Short mmCIF file of C-alpha atoms in Angstrom, two decimals:
data_model
loop_
_atom_site.label_atom_id
_atom_site.label_comp_id
_atom_site.label_asym_id
_atom_site.label_seq_id
_atom_site.Cartn_x
_atom_site.Cartn_y
_atom_site.Cartn_z
CA MET B 29 87.49 89.72 88.03
CA THR B 30 89.24 92.66 89.75
CA PRO B 31 87.74 96.04 88.79
CA ARG B 32 89.96 98.42 86.80
CA ARG B 33 91.99 100.78 88.99
CA ILE B 34 90.80 104.38 88.73
CA PRO B 35 93.76 106.72 88.02
CA ALA B 36 94.72 108.93 90.95
CA ALA B 37 96.69 112.16 91.19
CA GLY B 38 98.80 110.98 94.10
CA PRO B 39 101.08 107.98 94.67
CA GLN B 40 100.02 104.40 94.10
CA VAL B 41 99.92 102.71 97.49
CA VAL B 42 99.03 99.32 98.90
CA VAL B 43 97.59 98.61 102.34
CA VAL B 44 98.34 95.08 103.52
CA GLY B 45 95.50 94.15 105.86
CA ALA B 46 91.82 95.03 105.53
CA GLY B 47 90.65 95.19 109.14
CA SER B 48 89.08 98.32 110.58
CA TRP B 49 92.27 100.38 110.81
CA GLY B 50 93.82 99.17 107.57
CA THR B 51 90.63 99.93 105.64
CA THR B 52 90.25 103.30 107.37
CA PHE B 53 93.82 104.24 106.49
CA GLY B 54 93.14 103.19 102.92
CA LYS B 55 90.22 105.62 102.93
CA ILE B 56 92.46 108.37 104.38
CA LEU B 57 94.97 107.84 101.58
CA ALA B 58 92.34 107.67 98.86
CA ASP B 59 90.63 110.82 100.12
CA GLY B 60 94.04 112.50 99.98
CA GLY B 61 94.42 111.66 96.29
CA ALA B 62 96.40 108.41 96.38
CA GLY B 63 95.54 105.39 94.27
CA VAL B 64 94.87 102.69 96.86
CA THR B 65 94.87 98.91 96.60
CA MET B 66 93.80 96.98 99.68
CA TRP B 67 95.08 93.45 100.24
CA ALA B 68 92.63 91.25 102.13
CA ARG B 69 93.39 87.73 103.30
CA ARG B 70 89.84 86.58 102.57
CA PRO B 71 88.74 86.70 98.90
CA GLU B 72 85.16 87.57 99.80
CA LEU B 73 86.28 90.64 101.75
CA ALA B 74 88.47 91.80 98.89
CA GLN B 75 85.53 91.39 96.54
CA GLU B 76 83.20 93.39 98.78
CA ILE B 77 85.69 96.27 99.04
CA ALA B 78 86.47 96.24 95.31
CA GLU B 79 82.91 95.96 94.04
CA ALA B 80 80.58 97.32 96.73
CA LYS B 81 83.08 99.79 98.21
CA ARG B 82 82.12 98.58 101.67
CA ASN B 83 83.71 96.61 104.51
CA SER B 84 80.59 95.58 106.36
CA ARG B 85 82.32 93.46 108.99
CA TYR B 86 84.89 95.98 110.18
CA LEU B 87 83.41 99.35 109.13
CA PRO B 88 79.62 98.92 109.03
CA GLY B 89 77.76 101.76 107.38
CA ILE B 90 80.84 103.34 105.80
CA ASN B 91 81.02 103.99 102.06
CA LEU B 92 84.57 103.72 100.75
CA PRO B 93 85.96 105.94 97.97
CA ARG B 94 85.43 104.73 94.41
CA SER B 95 89.18 104.95 93.81
CA ILE B 96 89.90 102.13 96.29
CA ASN B 97 90.69 98.79 94.70
CA ALA B 98 91.12 95.46 96.54
CA THR B 99 92.49 91.98 95.92
CA HIS B 100 93.47 88.86 97.86
CA ASP B 101 96.43 88.34 95.51
CA LEU B 102 99.39 89.88 97.37
CA ALA B 103 101.71 89.98 94.34
CA LYS B 104 99.07 91.82 92.32
CA ALA B 105 98.45 94.26 95.17
CA LEU B 106 102.15 95.12 95.45
CA ASP B 107 102.74 95.54 91.74
CA GLY B 108 103.87 99.11 91.07
CA ALA B 109 103.29 100.34 94.64
CA ASP B 110 105.03 103.61 95.55
CA GLN B 111 104.32 103.11 99.27
CA ILE B 112 103.52 99.98 101.29
CA TYR B 113 101.39 100.22 104.44
CA LEU B 114 101.23 97.28 106.86
CA SER B 115 98.16 96.75 109.04
CA VAL B 116 98.16 93.17 110.34
CA PRO B 117 98.07 91.88 113.94
CA SER B 118 101.44 92.57 115.54
CA GLN B 119 102.02 88.94 116.49
CA THR B 120 101.59 87.80 112.87
CA LEU B 121 103.75 90.53 111.31
CA ARG B 122 106.90 88.44 110.97
CA GLU B 123 105.00 85.62 109.28
CA ASN B 124 103.42 88.09 106.83
CA LEU B 125 106.80 89.66 106.09
CA LYS B 126 108.26 86.29 105.12
CA THR B 127 105.60 86.14 102.40
CA LEU B 128 106.09 89.78 101.46
CA ARG B 129 109.88 89.80 101.19
CA PRO B 130 110.40 87.98 97.85
CA LEU B 131 107.69 90.13 96.27
CA ILE B 132 109.41 93.46 97.05
CA GLU B 133 113.08 92.56 96.60
CA ASP B 134 113.38 95.00 93.70
CA SER B 135 111.33 97.75 95.36
CA SER B 136 112.62 100.81 97.21
CA ALA B 137 109.16 101.95 98.31
CA PRO B 138 108.77 103.27 101.87
CA ILE B 139 107.25 100.72 104.25
CA ILE B 140 104.88 102.16 106.83
CA SER B 141 103.75 100.40 110.01
CA LEU B 142 100.18 101.09 111.11
CA MET B 143 100.52 98.61 114.00
CA LYS B 144 100.82 99.28 117.73
CA GLY B 145 102.42 96.35 119.51
CA VAL B 146 105.63 94.60 120.47
CA GLU B 147 106.50 91.09 119.42
CA ARG B 148 106.26 88.38 122.04
CA GLY B 149 109.52 86.52 122.53
CA THR B 150 111.76 89.20 121.03
CA GLY B 151 110.24 92.35 122.55
CA GLN B 152 110.88 94.10 119.24
CA ARG B 153 108.89 97.08 118.07
CA MET B 154 107.14 96.70 114.73
CA SER B 155 109.70 98.84 112.87
CA GLN B 156 112.45 96.60 114.23
CA VAL B 157 110.65 93.47 113.06
CA ILE B 158 110.28 95.04 109.61
CA GLU B 159 113.94 96.07 109.47
CA HIS B 160 115.24 92.68 110.57
CA GLU B 161 112.89 90.49 108.58
CA LEU B 162 113.15 92.46 105.33
CA GLU B 163 116.81 93.41 105.88
CA CYS B 164 116.05 96.92 104.69
CA ASP B 165 117.46 100.34 105.48
CA PRO B 166 115.66 101.82 108.55
CA ALA B 167 115.49 105.14 106.66
CA ARG B 168 112.97 103.43 104.38
CA ILE B 169 110.64 102.60 107.31
CA ALA B 170 108.02 104.89 108.85
CA VAL B 171 105.40 104.43 111.55
CA ALA B 172 102.02 106.13 112.01
CA SER B 173 100.51 106.77 115.42
CA GLY B 174 98.15 109.08 117.27
CA PRO B 175 94.58 109.37 118.61
CA ASN B 176 93.13 107.33 115.79
CA LEU B 177 89.93 105.40 116.55
CA ALA B 178 89.13 103.85 113.21
CA LEU B 179 85.35 104.25 113.03
CA GLU B 180 85.46 107.94 113.99
CA ILE B 181 87.98 108.65 111.24
CA ALA B 182 86.05 106.55 108.74
CA ARG B 183 83.12 108.86 109.53
CA GLU B 184 85.46 111.75 108.64
CA GLN B 185 85.58 113.24 112.13
CA PRO B 186 88.68 115.49 112.23
CA THR B 187 91.85 114.24 113.92
CA ALA B 188 95.62 114.19 113.53
CA ALA B 189 98.47 111.70 113.62
CA VAL B 190 102.25 111.54 113.68
CA ILE B 191 104.35 109.99 110.92
CA SER B 192 107.77 109.09 112.30
CA SER B 193 110.94 107.87 110.60
CA VAL B 194 114.65 108.15 111.27
CA SER B 195 114.66 109.82 107.85
CA GLN B 196 112.99 113.23 107.83
CA GLU B 197 112.54 112.87 104.07
CA THR B 198 110.70 109.56 104.41
CA ALA B 199 108.46 110.94 107.17
CA GLU B 200 107.54 113.95 105.06
CA THR B 201 106.92 111.87 101.93
CA VAL B 202 104.49 109.63 103.79
CA ALA B 203 102.88 112.56 105.61
CA ARG B 204 102.10 114.28 102.31
CA ALA B 205 100.24 111.17 101.12
CA ALA B 206 98.45 110.50 104.41
CA ARG B 207 96.56 113.75 104.88
CA ASN B 208 93.30 115.22 103.70
CA ALA B 209 90.54 117.59 104.79
CA TYR B 210 89.75 115.64 108.00
CA PHE B 211 93.11 113.99 108.76
CA ARG B 212 96.26 116.03 109.41
CA THR B 213 99.73 114.52 109.77
CA PHE B 214 102.69 115.83 111.73
CA VAL B 215 106.19 114.38 111.52
CA ASN B 216 109.08 113.59 113.83
CA THR B 217 112.22 111.45 113.83
CA ASP B 218 111.66 109.84 117.25
CA VAL B 219 110.55 106.41 116.08
CA ILE B 220 111.18 104.84 119.51
CA GLY B 221 108.94 107.30 121.35
CA THR B 222 106.25 107.27 118.67
CA GLU B 223 106.03 103.47 118.62
CA PHE B 224 106.22 102.96 122.36
CA GLY B 225 103.55 105.63 122.90
CA GLY B 226 101.19 103.64 120.68
CA VAL B 227 101.99 100.40 122.50
CA LEU B 228 101.96 101.62 126.09
CA LYS B 229 98.71 103.58 125.93
CA ASN B 230 96.98 100.28 125.07
CA LEU B 231 98.07 98.83 128.41
CA ILE B 232 96.79 101.83 130.34
CA ALA B 233 93.52 101.62 128.38
CA VAL B 234 93.11 98.00 129.51
CA ALA B 235 93.51 99.19 133.11
CA ILE B 236 90.89 101.91 132.51
CA GLY B 237 88.55 99.30 131.07
CA ILE B 238 89.05 97.06 134.09
CA VAL B 239 88.08 99.73 136.63
CA ASP B 240 85.21 100.80 134.37
CA GLY B 241 83.95 97.21 134.32
CA VAL B 242 84.22 97.03 138.09
CA GLY B 243 82.16 100.19 138.40
CA TYR B 244 84.71 102.69 139.69
CA GLY B 245 84.27 106.32 138.68
CA GLU B 246 86.06 109.25 137.13
CA ASN B 247 88.48 109.89 140.01
CA THR B 248 89.94 106.42 139.66
CA LYS B 249 90.21 106.70 135.90
CA ALA B 250 91.80 110.16 136.03
CA SER B 251 94.39 108.86 138.49
CA ILE B 252 95.25 105.94 136.22
CA ILE B 253 95.57 108.14 133.13
CA THR B 254 97.80 110.63 134.96
CA ARG B 255 100.06 108.05 136.55
CA GLY B 256 99.91 105.97 133.37
CA LEU B 257 101.46 108.83 131.40
CA VAL B 258 104.35 108.83 133.89
CA GLU B 259 104.86 105.08 133.43
CA MET B 260 104.74 105.44 129.65
CA THR B 261 107.28 108.26 129.66
CA ASP B 262 109.66 106.59 132.11
CA PHE B 263 109.65 103.41 130.03
CA ALA B 264 110.04 105.07 126.63
CA VAL B 265 112.82 107.41 127.76
CA ALA B 266 114.70 104.46 129.26
CA TYR B 267 114.80 102.99 125.76
CA GLY B 268 115.96 106.18 124.06
CA ALA B 269 112.77 108.13 123.35
CA GLN B 270 112.43 111.89 123.69
CA PRO B 271 110.10 112.76 126.61
CA GLU B 272 108.22 115.41 124.62
CA THR B 273 107.08 112.74 122.14
CA LEU B 274 105.07 111.14 124.94
CA GLN B 275 103.43 114.51 125.60
CA GLY B 276 102.27 114.78 121.99
CA LEU B 277 99.82 113.02 119.71
CA ALA B 278 101.53 109.62 119.89
CA GLY B 279 101.53 109.67 123.70
CA LEU B 280 99.05 111.83 125.59
CA GLY B 281 96.73 112.28 122.60
CA ASP B 282 96.47 108.56 121.90
CA LEU B 283 96.20 107.80 125.63
CA ILE B 284 93.17 110.06 126.09
CA ALA B 285 91.35 108.77 123.00
CA THR B 286 91.97 105.10 123.78
CA CYS B 287 91.10 105.35 127.46
CA GLN B 288 87.86 107.28 127.12
CA SER B 289 86.22 105.69 124.09
CA PRO B 290 83.96 102.62 123.99
CA LEU B 291 85.25 102.18 120.41
CA SER B 292 88.66 101.22 121.84
CA ARG B 293 89.28 97.47 121.62
CA ASN B 294 91.70 97.61 124.55
CA ASN B 295 89.22 99.50 126.69
CA THR B 296 86.54 96.96 125.78
CA ALA B 297 88.82 94.03 126.64
CA GLY B 298 89.62 95.58 130.02
CA ARG B 299 85.94 96.22 130.73
CA LEU B 300 85.17 92.54 130.14
CA LEU B 301 87.99 91.59 132.52
CA GLY B 302 86.56 93.97 135.11
CA GLN B 303 83.17 92.35 134.74
CA GLY B 304 84.67 89.02 135.72
CA TYR B 305 85.39 87.35 132.39
CA GLY B 306 88.59 85.31 132.18
CA PHE B 307 91.30 86.01 129.64
CA GLN B 308 90.26 83.28 127.19
CA ASP B 309 86.61 84.37 127.41
CA VAL B 310 87.62 87.93 126.58
CA VAL B 311 89.64 86.79 123.56
CA ALA B 312 86.70 84.69 122.38
CA GLN B 313 84.30 87.66 122.64
CA MET B 314 86.54 90.14 120.83
CA GLN B 315 85.89 90.27 117.07
CA GLN B 316 89.18 92.10 116.53
CA THR B 317 92.64 91.99 118.09
CA ALA B 318 93.21 93.98 121.30
CA GLU B 319 96.95 94.57 120.96
CA GLY B 320 97.31 95.56 124.61
CA LEU B 321 96.59 92.05 125.84
CA ALA B 322 99.46 90.58 123.83
CA SER B 323 101.87 93.38 124.76
CA VAL B 324 101.62 93.21 128.57
CA ALA B 325 104.16 90.43 129.13
CA PRO B 326 106.84 91.61 126.68
CA ILE B 327 106.58 95.21 127.92
CA LEU B 328 107.01 94.11 131.54
CA GLN B 329 110.04 92.05 130.53
CA LEU B 330 111.55 95.09 128.83
CA ALA B 331 110.70 97.24 131.87
CA HIS B 332 112.48 94.73 134.12
CA GLU B 333 115.56 94.79 131.90
CA ALA B 334 115.65 98.61 132.01
CA ASP B 335 114.85 98.76 135.75
CA VAL B 336 111.66 100.76 135.15
CA ASP B 337 108.81 100.50 137.66
CA MET B 338 105.38 100.01 136.03
CA PRO B 339 102.88 99.23 138.83
CA ILE B 340 99.78 99.84 136.69
CA VAL B 341 100.90 97.50 133.93
CA GLN B 342 102.06 94.95 136.51
CA GLN B 343 98.61 94.87 138.06
CA VAL B 344 96.97 94.53 134.65
CA LYS B 345 99.07 91.41 134.18
CA MET B 346 97.96 90.09 137.57
CA VAL B 347 94.33 90.52 136.55
CA LEU B 348 95.03 88.79 133.23
CA ASP B 349 96.74 85.94 135.07
CA GLY B 350 93.84 85.62 137.51
CA THR B 351 96.05 86.37 140.53
CA MET B 352 94.34 89.69 141.36
CA ASN B 353 90.67 90.47 141.80
CA PRO B 354 89.80 93.30 139.37
CA ARG B 355 88.27 95.24 142.27
CA ASP B 356 91.69 95.38 143.94
CA ILE B 357 93.48 97.09 141.06
CA ALA B 358 92.69 100.70 142.04
CA PRO B 359 93.75 101.16 145.70
CA HIS B 360 97.48 100.65 145.15
CA LEU B 361 98.26 101.89 141.66
CA THR B 362 100.97 104.35 142.61
CA THR B 363 103.14 102.59 145.15
CA ASP B 364 103.38 99.32 147.05
CA ASP B 365 104.44 100.90 150.35
CA ASP B 366 103.03 103.53 152.70
CA THR B 367 105.97 105.93 152.49
CA PRO B 368 104.84 109.32 151.15
CA GLN B 369 106.43 109.92 147.78
CA GLY B 370 106.86 112.87 145.48
CA GLU B 371 104.72 112.97 142.39
CA ARG B 372 107.34 111.86 139.87
CA THR B 373 107.10 113.47 136.48
CA ASN B 374 108.45 112.32 133.17
CA HIS B 375 111.62 110.22 133.13
CA GLY B 376 111.81 110.09 136.93
CA LYS B 377 112.38 113.78 137.64
CA ALA B 378 110.24 115.82 140.01
CA ASP B 379 109.44 119.49 139.74
CA GLY B 380 106.66 121.88 140.64
CA GLY B 381 104.90 121.63 137.29
CA GLY B 382 104.55 117.97 136.38
CA ALA B 383 104.47 116.12 133.09
CA LEU B 384 100.72 116.39 132.61
CA ARG B 385 100.64 120.16 133.17
CA ARG B 386 103.44 120.67 130.66
CA ALA B 387 101.71 118.40 128.16
CA PHE B 388 98.42 120.30 128.35
CA GLN B 389 100.28 123.64 128.21
CA ARG B 390 102.04 122.45 125.07
CA ALA B 391 98.71 121.49 123.52
CA LEU B 392 97.26 124.92 124.39
CA ASP B 393 100.30 126.63 122.85
CA GLN B 394 99.82 124.65 119.64
CA LEU B 395 96.15 125.63 119.45
CA ARG B 396 96.94 129.27 120.16
CA ASP B 397 99.68 129.37 117.53
CA GLY B 398 97.71 127.44 114.96
CA GLY B 399 100.06 124.50 115.22
CA ARG B 400 103.20 126.61 114.76
CA GLY B 401 104.34 126.20 118.35
CA ALA B 402 105.38 122.59 117.95
CA GLU B 403 109.02 122.18 117.10
CA ARG B 404 109.15 118.38 117.08
CA ASP B 405 105.82 117.51 115.45
CA ARG B 406 105.89 119.45 112.18
CA SER B 407 103.16 119.38 109.58
#
């Protein structure tokens, strides 16, 4: 029997997917005053969340708020939802949406993607998959991204994220629900940049994990992060993103967190590759999905179509394919020839400052102004 839902002051929301990030975001929403129902594919997991207020497999040691409810009945979970959050593996999203669609035909609730990936075969971002599969107005769709390692947030360590939608109103509505004492949300309308930032940093994190597994040090990793930000920005801008989005929480912020933390699934997957494990062995060892592994091929296809050079990501693919020794990934990250080149900054332009300097300066300005200096990411 499903426990009675405890009334909440905020909106009634449903989180579809009860992995580490879905459950953590449910906790964020509940701690912000929302009434939260988690949908879990496995009945036993739904029961544990609903009755014990724990998710021992994905968030060991974390006590969930008493206001969180859970069920494995999707129709029941969606009943009366004011907001719908999606947190399933990116490559299964379309399949899940086919099940979801008839259940929300009469709903106008905002649909929020918590996923960071692109679909194999189509190369579509998650918001595009949602729009096409549900045939809904893009103004109803939002995405959440930022430096958000699930276990740290579940432990209530302070951080921030970006809620992005082509509709400022939708972004602000979701941001008001998804904030609390330890989790602050900013908003923007650059969905392309916000989504691609969350996807691309995973690929750079795999590269960082590879060189970490090999045993290379901080110089190598700093070079990859710096040049990786350039690749991320060049790619995203080629597809219509604003460059400053990649210098904010959804780009640089997420890149730093994902690259430096052992909690990162993509970093862990890369480290196993660097230690000599093959692709299938890495997949077998990972308890959760490392979205970066699935996104390498479609991102490189999109880069080829836009004529964007991504040497770091290309070499990650070579390691995945077994055509490059992991130890060989570092010496030629920047260029394939010996001609001295300028240090390109964001979207292919060179100047005396550089993308990374401007990004850090922007972060310092935000701290100095108490967050008021950001024009694009607004709380």
